[in-house]
Amino acid sequence: MTRLQHLLHAALLASAVTAVPQKVDLGYASYVGAALENGLTQWMGMRYAAAPVGDLRFMPPQDPPHEDEPQQAVQPPLACLGTKRSVNDNTTSEDCLFINVMAPSSATPQSRLPVFFYIQGGGFNTNSDPNINATGIIDAADRDLVVVTINYRVGPYGFLTNGDEITPNNGLRDQRKALEWVQAHISKFGGNPDHVVVGGTSAGGASVIFHLTADNGTDRGLFHGAISQSGSFAATLTVQQSQYQYNQFATRLGCATADSLSCLRGKTAKQIQEKNYNIPLPGAAAAPLYQWLPVLDYDFITDYTYRALGEGKFIKVPTIFGDNNNGGTTFAPSNTSTLAASNEFLLNQYPTLTPAQLGELNEMYPNPNNTCPNLGCYWRQLSNAYQEVRYMCPALFANDVYSRRRRRRRQQGPPSWAYLWNVEDPKQMAEGKGVPHTVELEAIIGPEYAAKRAPESYLPGGINERASPVVQGYWTSFMRALDPNKYRAEGTAEWRPWGPRSSRSGGGGEARLVFGRGATTEMVGVDDDMKRRCEWWVRHGVEMML
């Protein structure tokens, strides 16, 4: 359908039905959104939970309050307060549990459009991509989609617990509360609560996996497909192991008292932010990149992720798991110049690694740089190890466990698709970053709509300008049909599910869809060396608390 035909079709739809009003009554409140000139309507900053302040600080999300007067929903809401963020950051607030919806203006409550629910990343310590503009995604879906985005609590606000009075994992509970909101209200915006795809990037991708494995894989009917982009596997402490974080946090805020929790709730957000920084994990020498993380509480998170997945304790829905080719370059310190420094960085992230295990890792990840002792000569060696333990191997393992279940069920289980984003931007390559962490998000949103500037080569006229429409074709096809192939862009490769290669099953073997420079697409098998390295990480995953 051409752009002109699309506009004419939209105009006919608008004249045939009554469009969703800008004002939507949710029962507890009514919100007035903004009809945009592009034929979409957005509602920004609707409360899906009560403000988590005062006595509700560190509490599970509560129902939003009733509002008698219509609420304006036309301005982007403030993001949640992040760890190590300035106390003067005027883009964040403790009052942050808001949800945004964008939908075609022609949609009605009877439209029952597919819904994409996006969870942003930020290492569970920040909201890294609040208020994304979903225009490009909805356009790529031929206006057959409703997109939902949320803020959720991070840092100590979302992941502090004391093992008694503070319920663990409130940041994840915020996300579940928002998914429940979608079930209750998305039809009023034209969405179908029976067709929700949950997706996320980095910590958002990890969140997707936590929701898949929550409560031993209990399906609450909150979503029906899942996309985990560059999902991050960090060390998961038990509630008891994380107690030191509460003790340290309360002490540095002057709350070493018999009623430390009341003291913490009495502090201002500014006072908390002044002391909101990371400290080392148990057994580590220095603070990890991200300290405040989900914990093993045997309630929401009932087991280590590798074991939960390996034992089949996950929700059985169609899935996509994948990563970028060089996901570690933005995290590994660029000045890493010795093998000892490389090992120390890994040990600070995963403090249960033993000297013998680090020795095995050093053999598996030889240094590709022969310029030592120059500054940073071990950067890429460390980057290679970190990207595989944190992102790439977990994604391949997730694909594998879904595929194994499907093979046992003789292809009756839901399929899983694997991808590798390897669209090389010349500038990023020249900087030594390769294809860095989460860069595929810029293409999925669309370079013209991405909040962060996309690589120059992704923009019109660049060598990778086709990257966005190509990946959008697969992604929105999955969002609409739970199959990335049905509406994929013309001329792109068939994306076969991960699993055995056979004409009967349509499986692609242990192969990923690789997005290459210029937006080429092809199915490529995973090489034996990577399989061997990933098998090592899987074998030691639980003892590393993954």
XYZ file of C-alpha atoms in Angstrom:
546
model
C 0.000 0.000 0.000
C 1.445 3.378 -1.013
C 1.575 6.294 1.387
C -1.281 7.993 -0.502
C -3.365 4.818 -0.463
C -2.695 4.466 3.250
C -3.893 8.001 3.939
C -7.034 7.476 1.866
C -7.702 4.197 3.680
C -7.294 5.913 7.056
C -9.659 8.688 5.988
C -12.304 6.159 4.972
C -11.968 4.380 8.302
C -12.299 7.661 10.162
C -15.488 8.537 8.294
C -16.997 5.088 8.826
C -16.605 4.813 12.583
C -16.482 7.029 15.613
C -12.846 7.603 16.555
C -11.562 7.058 20.063
C -12.226 10.341 21.883
C -9.263 12.259 23.177
C -10.871 11.934 26.598
C -10.808 8.364 27.961
C -12.629 7.386 31.150
C -10.695 4.767 33.121
C -13.119 4.662 36.041
C -10.689 5.990 38.627
C -9.869 8.988 36.438
C -10.431 10.351 32.955
C -7.499 11.462 30.823
C -7.464 13.911 27.938
C -4.901 13.005 25.292
C -3.656 14.805 22.203
C -4.735 14.033 18.647
C -1.666 14.538 16.475
C -1.578 15.807 12.917
C -0.125 12.486 11.775
C -3.351 10.625 12.516
C -2.242 9.196 15.845
C -3.443 10.044 19.340
C -1.266 9.811 22.421
C -2.002 9.897 26.117
C 1.075 10.647 28.190
C 1.533 10.551 31.937
C -1.507 8.544 33.029
C -1.176 7.078 36.501
C -1.222 3.299 36.599
C -0.379 3.272 40.316
C -0.390 5.673 43.237
C 2.602 7.955 43.749
C 5.179 5.810 45.646
C 6.071 8.531 48.125
C 5.775 8.998 51.887
C 4.439 5.835 53.505
C 4.273 4.206 50.041
C 8.016 4.570 49.481
C 9.536 1.058 49.144
C 6.011 -0.443 49.051
C 4.496 -2.566 46.257
C 2.553 -0.445 43.749
C -0.896 0.563 44.979
C -4.006 1.436 42.974
C -4.051 4.985 41.622
C -6.244 7.520 43.422
C -9.632 8.607 42.144
C -9.718 11.953 40.370
C -12.976 13.826 39.855
C -11.692 16.323 37.296
C -10.395 15.293 33.850
C -6.600 14.978 33.847
C -4.452 16.359 31.058
C -2.293 13.680 29.428
C -0.405 15.703 26.840
C 3.029 16.209 28.428
C 5.772 13.609 28.867
C 5.912 12.511 32.517
C 9.049 12.655 34.616
C 11.178 9.512 34.711
C 11.969 7.653 37.922
C 14.909 8.754 40.056
C 18.088 6.915 39.122
C 21.190 5.808 40.982
C 24.161 8.186 40.743
C 21.922 10.808 39.113
C 22.272 14.450 40.083
C 20.039 15.736 42.844
C 19.291 18.649 40.524
C 18.050 16.519 37.628
C 14.714 18.109 36.735
C 13.736 15.306 34.336
C 13.186 12.780 37.117
C 10.967 12.441 40.173
C 10.058 9.927 42.855
C 6.454 10.380 41.704
C 6.962 8.531 38.429
C 4.594 5.581 37.982
C 3.062 6.725 34.727
C 2.016 4.986 31.536
C 1.859 6.300 27.961
C -0.355 5.024 25.143
C -0.173 5.828 21.436
C -2.872 4.572 19.074
C -4.331 5.333 15.647
C -6.861 8.148 16.002
C -9.308 6.085 13.938
C -9.321 3.190 16.401
C -12.376 2.374 18.479
C -12.980 0.120 21.484
C -14.166 -2.434 18.921
C -10.929 -2.293 16.900
C -9.074 -4.770 19.114
C -5.692 -3.872 17.671
C -2.573 -5.795 18.710
C -0.727 -4.206 21.642
C 3.010 -3.769 22.119
C 4.034 -3.174 25.741
C 7.591 -1.826 25.928
C 9.846 -1.974 29.022
C 12.809 0.368 28.888
C 16.281 -0.526 30.120
C 18.813 1.212 32.338
C 20.385 -1.598 34.347
C 17.521 -1.428 36.893
C 19.318 1.699 38.123
C 17.848 4.304 35.741
C 15.008 4.756 33.255
C 17.171 4.963 30.131
C 14.550 5.578 27.421
C 11.459 7.226 28.928
C 8.624 8.390 26.703
C 9.768 6.879 23.412
C 7.997 8.147 20.314
C 6.176 5.122 18.872
C 5.094 6.814 15.633
C 7.609 4.913 13.503
C 6.628 1.547 14.980
C 2.894 2.121 14.462
C 3.453 3.374 10.909
C 5.565 0.305 10.154
C 2.656 -1.821 11.399
C 0.281 -0.169 8.898
C -1.488 1.534 11.807
C -2.526 -1.916 13.060
C -1.007 -1.500 16.518
C -1.296 0.213 19.898
C 1.962 0.924 21.761
C 2.281 1.226 25.543
C 5.365 2.461 27.412
C 5.944 2.831 31.146
C 8.225 4.156 33.829
C 9.048 1.865 36.748
C 11.031 2.347 39.951
C 14.759 1.684 39.806
C 17.728 1.807 42.169
C 16.861 1.588 45.876
C 13.359 2.933 45.198
C 12.560 -0.237 43.228
C 14.980 -2.851 44.543
C 15.768 -2.144 48.196
C 14.619 -4.801 50.650
C 15.336 -5.629 54.271
C 13.927 -9.136 54.221
C 11.002 -8.237 56.445
C 9.031 -5.013 56.027
C 10.022 -4.185 52.443
C 8.617 -6.437 49.728
C 11.433 -7.289 47.305
C 11.473 -6.486 43.587
C 9.026 -3.608 43.622
C 10.402 -2.363 40.294
C 9.303 -5.621 38.662
C 5.996 -5.420 40.526
C 5.506 -1.970 38.996
C 5.837 -3.554 35.563
C 3.310 -6.265 36.443
C 0.929 -3.609 37.771
C 1.177 -1.819 34.427
C 0.527 -5.076 32.545
C -2.582 -5.558 34.690
C -3.592 -1.981 33.823
C -3.354 -2.913 30.154
C -5.670 -5.871 30.688
C -8.201 -3.628 32.403
C -8.086 -0.570 30.174
C -6.349 -0.978 26.813
C -9.585 -1.782 24.942
C -10.706 1.791 25.631
C -7.811 2.948 23.451
C -8.589 0.465 20.662
C -6.247 -2.293 21.858
C -6.868 -6.005 22.286
C -6.074 -7.274 25.817
C -5.987 -10.803 24.387
C -3.103 -9.927 22.063
C -0.314 -8.244 24.019
C 3.363 -8.590 23.129
C 5.737 -7.573 25.899
C 9.175 -6.360 24.838
C 12.193 -4.705 26.360
C 15.830 -3.790 25.867
C 18.800 -4.522 28.171
C 17.334 -4.452 31.720
C 13.979 -4.286 29.952
C 14.944 -7.450 28.071
C 15.941 -9.039 31.367
C 12.591 -7.936 32.794
C 10.836 -9.771 29.977
C 12.632 -12.970 30.989
C 11.782 -12.378 34.666
C 8.107 -12.097 33.685
C 8.377 -15.273 31.606
C 9.793 -17.182 34.584
C 7.914 -15.435 37.426
C 6.100 -17.636 39.917
C 7.685 -20.749 38.370
C 6.321 -19.764 34.976
C 2.720 -19.186 36.055
C 0.778 -17.700 33.139
C -1.433 -14.883 34.406
C -2.678 -14.083 30.913
C -0.938 -10.700 30.911
C 0.858 -11.157 27.573
C 0.866 -13.517 24.627
C 4.269 -13.027 22.997
C 7.636 -11.712 24.172
C 10.694 -9.956 22.720
C 13.901 -9.741 24.746
C 16.430 -7.427 23.086
C 19.945 -7.625 24.540
C 18.552 -9.035 27.782
C 21.053 -8.678 30.619
C 21.969 -11.482 33.055
C 23.443 -10.009 36.255
C 24.291 -11.729 39.529
C 21.068 -12.308 41.490
C 21.449 -12.140 45.247
C 19.029 -13.765 47.647
C 17.095 -11.472 49.985
C 19.402 -12.497 52.815
C 22.534 -11.797 50.755
C 21.217 -8.352 49.845
C 20.687 -7.355 53.495
C 24.071 -5.618 53.569
C 22.795 -3.165 50.936
C 19.965 -2.082 53.216
C 22.291 -1.815 56.209
C 24.801 0.308 54.305
C 22.103 2.477 52.727
C 20.332 3.169 56.034
C 23.632 3.915 57.777
C 24.900 6.452 55.266
C 21.544 8.237 55.420
C 21.790 8.543 59.190
C 19.098 5.938 59.814
C 21.027 3.492 62.002
C 18.124 3.371 64.457
C 15.651 0.865 65.870
C 13.109 2.022 63.274
C 15.387 2.544 60.286
C 12.601 2.119 57.719
C 10.533 4.976 59.158
C 13.684 7.078 59.135
C 14.290 6.281 55.455
C 10.708 7.128 54.577
C 11.123 10.428 56.374
C 14.033 11.507 54.184
C 13.467 13.774 51.215
C 14.198 12.497 47.736
C 17.041 15.012 47.555
C 18.599 13.580 50.715
C 18.332 10.071 49.318
C 19.830 11.054 45.972
C 22.849 12.545 47.701
C 23.635 9.056 49.068
C 22.324 6.999 46.143
C 25.467 5.354 44.802
C 26.741 1.805 44.329
C 28.879 -0.262 46.670
C 30.618 -3.618 46.009
C 28.768 -6.913 45.880
C 29.701 -9.489 48.563
C 33.200 -10.749 47.796
C 34.003 -8.008 45.286
C 36.652 -5.317 45.575
C 34.826 -2.504 43.778
C 31.268 -1.547 42.946
C 29.692 -3.305 39.954
C 28.280 -1.379 37.046
C 24.836 -1.904 38.567
C 24.263 -2.754 42.212
C 20.493 -2.393 42.746
C 19.067 -5.442 40.996
C 16.197 -7.928 41.288
C 16.729 -10.445 44.083
C 15.803 -14.085 44.520
C 12.780 -13.757 46.809
C 11.116 -17.148 46.130
C 7.924 -15.247 45.380
C 8.221 -13.182 42.204
C 11.621 -14.656 41.310
C 11.460 -18.261 42.445
C 14.784 -19.543 41.102
C 17.959 -18.494 39.335
C 17.114 -17.714 35.730
C 19.327 -20.376 34.162
C 17.763 -23.086 36.330
C 14.211 -21.790 35.869
C 14.631 -21.807 32.104
C 16.467 -25.132 32.101
C 13.700 -26.812 34.102
C 10.954 -25.468 31.856
C 9.529 -23.078 34.451
C 8.553 -20.385 31.991
C 5.446 -19.144 30.201
C 4.996 -20.840 26.842
C 4.449 -18.063 24.294
C 6.194 -17.201 20.995
C 9.452 -15.399 21.689
C 12.360 -13.497 20.141
C 15.749 -13.400 21.888
C 18.882 -11.752 20.542
C 21.746 -9.343 20.929
C 24.278 -7.092 19.201
C 27.619 -8.265 17.878
C 29.701 -6.186 20.315
C 27.525 -5.720 23.391
C 30.437 -5.378 25.799
C 32.367 -2.460 24.330
C 30.375 0.276 26.061
C 30.804 -1.380 29.480
C 34.326 -2.742 29.586
C 36.682 0.073 30.703
C 38.464 1.290 27.584
C 41.703 1.717 29.544
C 41.919 -1.963 30.540
C 45.591 -2.743 29.920
C 46.354 -6.008 31.728
C 44.869 -9.447 32.078
C 44.664 -8.887 35.834
C 42.546 -5.759 35.327
C 40.280 -7.659 32.948
C 39.788 -10.454 35.478
C 39.175 -7.986 38.301
C 36.402 -6.261 36.335
C 34.657 -9.589 35.711
C 35.076 -10.591 39.347
C 33.461 -7.339 40.524
C 30.401 -8.128 38.398
C 30.340 -11.856 39.226
C 32.139 -12.240 42.580
C 31.674 -16.016 42.875
C 34.091 -16.660 40.001
C 37.098 -18.606 41.263
C 40.734 -18.138 40.190
C 40.555 -21.503 38.404
C 37.437 -20.427 36.494
C 39.030 -17.117 35.539
C 41.991 -19.092 34.247
C 39.673 -21.132 32.019
C 38.039 -17.909 30.805
C 41.402 -16.454 29.893
C 42.020 -19.454 27.666
C 38.551 -19.194 26.086
C 38.960 -15.459 25.443
C 42.490 -14.818 24.184
C 43.513 -11.206 23.737
C 43.052 -10.172 20.071
C 45.233 -7.092 20.623
C 48.997 -7.503 20.239
C 49.982 -3.941 21.215
C 50.409 -4.533 24.959
C 51.531 -2.920 27.210
C 49.790 0.021 25.502
C 46.881 1.675 27.323
C 43.615 -0.183 26.732
C 45.175 -3.161 24.987
C 42.905 -5.574 26.933
C 39.703 -3.607 26.282
C 38.396 -5.837 23.514
C 39.418 -9.036 25.286
C 37.338 -7.996 28.279
C 34.535 -6.735 26.024
C 34.312 -10.117 24.307
C 34.021 -12.005 27.587
C 31.567 -9.566 29.145
C 29.221 -9.434 26.158
C 28.881 -13.213 26.082
C 28.288 -13.791 29.787
C 25.937 -10.832 30.122
C 23.975 -10.824 26.870
C 24.768 -13.208 24.039
C 24.954 -16.583 25.755
C 21.828 -16.011 27.882
C 19.866 -15.145 24.723
C 21.055 -18.267 22.921
C 20.244 -20.397 25.974
C 16.731 -18.952 26.137
C 16.212 -19.765 22.461
C 17.511 -23.264 23.105
C 15.217 -24.107 26.026
C 12.164 -22.918 24.110
C 13.288 -24.976 21.129
C 13.933 -28.086 23.244
C 10.406 -27.933 24.616
C 9.069 -27.526 21.094
C 11.002 -30.595 19.900
C 9.675 -32.655 22.798
C 6.166 -31.509 21.938
C 6.680 -32.424 18.260
C 6.491 -28.835 17.099
C 3.297 -28.107 19.032
C 4.965 -25.644 21.398
C 5.421 -21.960 20.581
C 8.439 -21.165 18.373
C 11.389 -18.989 19.338
C 13.439 -16.865 16.973
C 17.082 -15.815 17.456
C 18.774 -12.734 16.011
C 22.166 -11.048 15.878
C 22.360 -7.324 15.095
C 25.568 -6.717 13.128
C 24.766 -3.527 11.218
C 28.146 -1.802 11.230
C 28.195 1.982 11.418
C 31.515 3.356 10.065
C 31.911 5.882 12.876
C 31.268 3.348 15.639
C 33.614 0.906 13.963
C 36.353 3.559 13.758
C 35.899 4.261 17.472
C 36.448 0.592 18.236
C 32.902 0.083 19.531
C 31.899 -2.343 16.813
C 28.130 -2.846 16.913
C 27.468 -1.778 20.510
C 24.858 -2.598 23.128
C 21.212 -1.710 22.306
C 21.993 0.055 19.012
C 19.252 -2.014 17.358
C 16.689 -0.071 19.419
C 17.403 3.078 17.402
C 16.466 1.236 14.222
C 13.377 -0.407 15.732
C 12.012 2.937 16.914
C 13.170 4.629 13.710
C 16.164 7.007 13.526
C 13.918 10.030 13.082
C 11.978 9.192 16.265
C 14.715 7.788 18.507
C 15.259 9.849 21.645
C 19.004 9.286 21.384
C 20.684 10.182 18.138
C 20.896 7.138 15.922
C 24.148 6.298 14.119
C 24.610 8.565 11.119
C 24.621 5.667 8.690
C 21.069 4.758 9.803
C 19.734 8.147 8.679
C 18.390 8.886 5.157
C 21.231 8.783 2.670
C 23.402 6.614 4.926
C 24.668 3.186 3.957
C 22.368 1.613 6.564
C 19.227 3.651 5.941
C 17.337 0.445 5.157
C 18.159 -0.995 8.579
C 15.131 0.583 10.208
C 12.397 -0.460 7.752
C 13.854 -3.960 7.521
C 13.942 -4.634 11.278
C 10.625 -2.854 11.764
C 9.083 -5.228 9.240
C 10.065 -8.304 11.261
C 9.334 -6.765 14.669
C 5.903 -5.342 13.861
C 4.985 -8.579 12.074
C 5.686 -10.418 15.324
C 3.730 -7.819 17.303
C 0.744 -8.229 14.984
C 0.819 -11.942 14.122
C 3.207 -13.536 16.663
C 5.228 -14.444 13.570
C 8.066 -12.217 12.300
C 7.633 -13.401 8.709
C 4.008 -12.678 7.877
C 4.481 -8.949 7.242
C 8.257 -8.775 6.794
C 9.733 -6.382 4.267
C 9.896 -7.508 0.664
C 13.188 -9.112 -0.288
C 14.246 -10.000 3.255
C 15.216 -13.477 4.395
C 12.739 -15.910 5.864
C 13.424 -15.957 9.597
C 13.243 -19.611 10.549
C 12.694 -20.556 14.214
C 15.610 -21.757 16.289
C 15.627 -25.544 16.316
C 16.135 -28.595 14.143
C 16.365 -28.015 10.405
C 13.604 -29.960 8.682
C 10.980 -29.292 6.070
C 8.306 -30.616 8.429
C 9.060 -28.228 11.268
C 10.367 -25.290 9.274
C 13.164 -25.036 11.811
C 16.295 -23.090 10.996
C 18.662 -25.258 12.978
C 20.838 -23.557 15.554
C 20.940 -20.457 13.380
C 20.189 -16.796 13.914
C 18.842 -14.131 11.614
C 21.838 -11.850 11.153
C 21.204 -8.214 10.259
C 24.283 -6.978 8.404
C 25.629 -3.743 6.927
C 23.256 -2.209 4.423
C 20.378 -4.078 6.085
C 21.234 -7.439 4.579
C 19.519 -10.398 6.251
C 20.539 -14.042 6.276
C 20.250 -17.109 8.467
C 23.672 -17.965 9.901
C 24.595 -20.859 12.160
C 26.316 -20.346 15.499
C 29.940 -21.466 15.274
C 31.272 -24.293 17.414
C 33.649 -22.062 19.400
C 30.799 -19.845 20.547
C 28.714 -22.877 21.439
C 31.583 -24.178 23.537
C 31.987 -20.853 25.361
C 28.257 -20.497 25.975
C 28.061 -24.064 27.271
C 30.728 -23.088 29.816
C 28.696 -20.102 31.019
C 25.523 -22.198 31.203
C 27.329 -24.918 33.142
C 28.504 -22.403 35.744
C 25.474 -20.108 35.561
C 23.723 -21.079 38.789
C 26.903 -20.999 40.880
C 27.458 -17.495 39.458
C 23.927 -16.652 40.705
C 22.570 -16.166 37.179
